[in-house]
C-alpha positions as MATLAB code, in Angstrom:
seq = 'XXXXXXXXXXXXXXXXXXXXXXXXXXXXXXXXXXXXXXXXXXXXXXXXXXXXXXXXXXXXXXXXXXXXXXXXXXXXXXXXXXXXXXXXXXXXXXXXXXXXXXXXXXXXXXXXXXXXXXXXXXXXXXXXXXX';
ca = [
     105.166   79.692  106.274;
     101.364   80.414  105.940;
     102.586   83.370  103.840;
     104.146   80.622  101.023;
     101.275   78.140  101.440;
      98.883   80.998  100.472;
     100.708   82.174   97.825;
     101.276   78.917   96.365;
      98.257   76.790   97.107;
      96.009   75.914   94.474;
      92.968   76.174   96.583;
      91.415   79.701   96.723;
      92.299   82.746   99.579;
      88.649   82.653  100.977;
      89.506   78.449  102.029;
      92.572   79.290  103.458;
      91.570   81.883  105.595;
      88.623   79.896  106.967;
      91.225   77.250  107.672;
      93.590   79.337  109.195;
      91.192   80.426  112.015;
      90.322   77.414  112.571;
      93.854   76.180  112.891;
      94.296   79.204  115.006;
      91.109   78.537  117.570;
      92.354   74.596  118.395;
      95.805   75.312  118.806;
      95.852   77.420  122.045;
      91.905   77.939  123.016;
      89.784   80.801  120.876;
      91.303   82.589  118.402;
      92.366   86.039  119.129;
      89.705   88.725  118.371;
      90.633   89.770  114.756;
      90.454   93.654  113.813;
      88.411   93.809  110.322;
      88.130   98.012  109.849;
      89.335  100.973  111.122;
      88.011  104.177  111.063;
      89.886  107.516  111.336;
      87.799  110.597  112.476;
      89.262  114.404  111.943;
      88.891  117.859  112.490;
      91.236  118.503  109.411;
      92.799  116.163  106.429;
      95.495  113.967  107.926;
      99.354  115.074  107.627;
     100.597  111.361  107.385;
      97.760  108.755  106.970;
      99.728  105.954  105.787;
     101.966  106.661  109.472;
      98.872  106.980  111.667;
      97.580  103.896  110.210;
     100.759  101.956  110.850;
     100.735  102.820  114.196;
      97.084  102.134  114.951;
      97.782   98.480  113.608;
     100.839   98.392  115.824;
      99.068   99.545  118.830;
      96.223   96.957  118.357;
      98.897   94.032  117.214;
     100.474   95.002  120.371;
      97.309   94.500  122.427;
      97.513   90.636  120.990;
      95.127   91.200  117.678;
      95.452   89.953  114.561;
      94.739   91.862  111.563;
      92.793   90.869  109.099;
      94.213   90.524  105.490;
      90.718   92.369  104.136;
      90.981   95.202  106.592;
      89.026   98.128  105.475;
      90.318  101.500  106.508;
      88.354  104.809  106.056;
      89.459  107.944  106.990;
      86.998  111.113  107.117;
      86.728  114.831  107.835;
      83.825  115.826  109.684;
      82.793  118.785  111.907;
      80.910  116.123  114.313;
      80.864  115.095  117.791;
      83.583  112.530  118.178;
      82.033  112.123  121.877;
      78.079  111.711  120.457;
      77.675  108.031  120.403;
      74.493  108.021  117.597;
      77.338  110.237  115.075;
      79.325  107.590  115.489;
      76.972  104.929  114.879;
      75.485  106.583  111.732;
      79.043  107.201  110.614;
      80.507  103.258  111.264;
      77.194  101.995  109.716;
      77.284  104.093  106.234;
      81.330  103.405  105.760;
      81.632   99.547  107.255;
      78.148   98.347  105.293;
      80.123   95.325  103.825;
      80.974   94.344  108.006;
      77.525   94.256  108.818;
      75.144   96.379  111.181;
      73.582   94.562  113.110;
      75.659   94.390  115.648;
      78.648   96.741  114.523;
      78.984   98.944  117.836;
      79.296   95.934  119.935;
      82.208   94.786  118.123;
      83.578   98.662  118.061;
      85.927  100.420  120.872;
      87.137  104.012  119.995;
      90.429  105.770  120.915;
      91.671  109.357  120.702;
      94.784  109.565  117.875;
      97.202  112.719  116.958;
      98.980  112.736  113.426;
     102.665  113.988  113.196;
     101.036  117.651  112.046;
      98.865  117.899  115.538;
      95.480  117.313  113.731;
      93.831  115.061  116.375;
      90.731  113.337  116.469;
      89.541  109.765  116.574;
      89.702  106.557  115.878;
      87.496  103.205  115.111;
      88.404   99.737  115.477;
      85.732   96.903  114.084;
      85.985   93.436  115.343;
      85.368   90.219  113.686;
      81.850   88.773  114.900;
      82.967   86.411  117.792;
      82.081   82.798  116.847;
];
């Protein structure tokens, strides 16, 4: 139903999102943590992006996030160290500006991925700032 108000409302997206957190944070306690970018780190170009990214929002839907309907998603090749925490750092900062820096890599967990051609590498998820 939040789908039809949305698309029907007369009052703009921005106002109903804002009220749909808040809705959200009083009904059951705080609001689930809300995933706002993900960032895809490979060896190689990706096989299947659209597949990997599916199942990376799956996986973190699963882990009882919500997604955010202005997720950013990035994907990059790079010959970097996926274990050097300052590469990763540099990299979040320069392609998640809009999400803010200050405190980016608190709100940031990283997992190992695979696409369906073997490629593997990793992957970025970005938090919402916690109120």
């Amino acid at each position: 139903m939040k789908f039809l108000r949305k698309i029907f409302s007369t009052k703009p997206m921005a106002a109903l999102e804002d009220n749909e957190e808040s809705e959200e944070a009083t009904a059951d306690g705080p609001a689930p943590r809300k995933v706002k970018g993900v960032l895809i780190l490979t060896r190689r170009p990706l096989g299947d992006q659209h597949r990997l990214m599916e199942q990376i929002v799956n996986h973190q839907r699963s882990q009882g996030y919500n997604i955010a309907w202005d997720l950013i998603s990035r994907t990059s090749v790079t010959q970097g160290d996926f274990e050097d925490r300052a590469f990763l750092e540099a990299t979040i900062r320069k392609q998640f500006v809009k999400l803010g820096s200050d405190d980016i890599m608190d709100r940031t967990e990283v997992f190992p991925c695979q696409d369906t051609v073997g490629n593997s590498g990793v992957y970025c998820i970005i938090f919402n700032r916690r109120p």
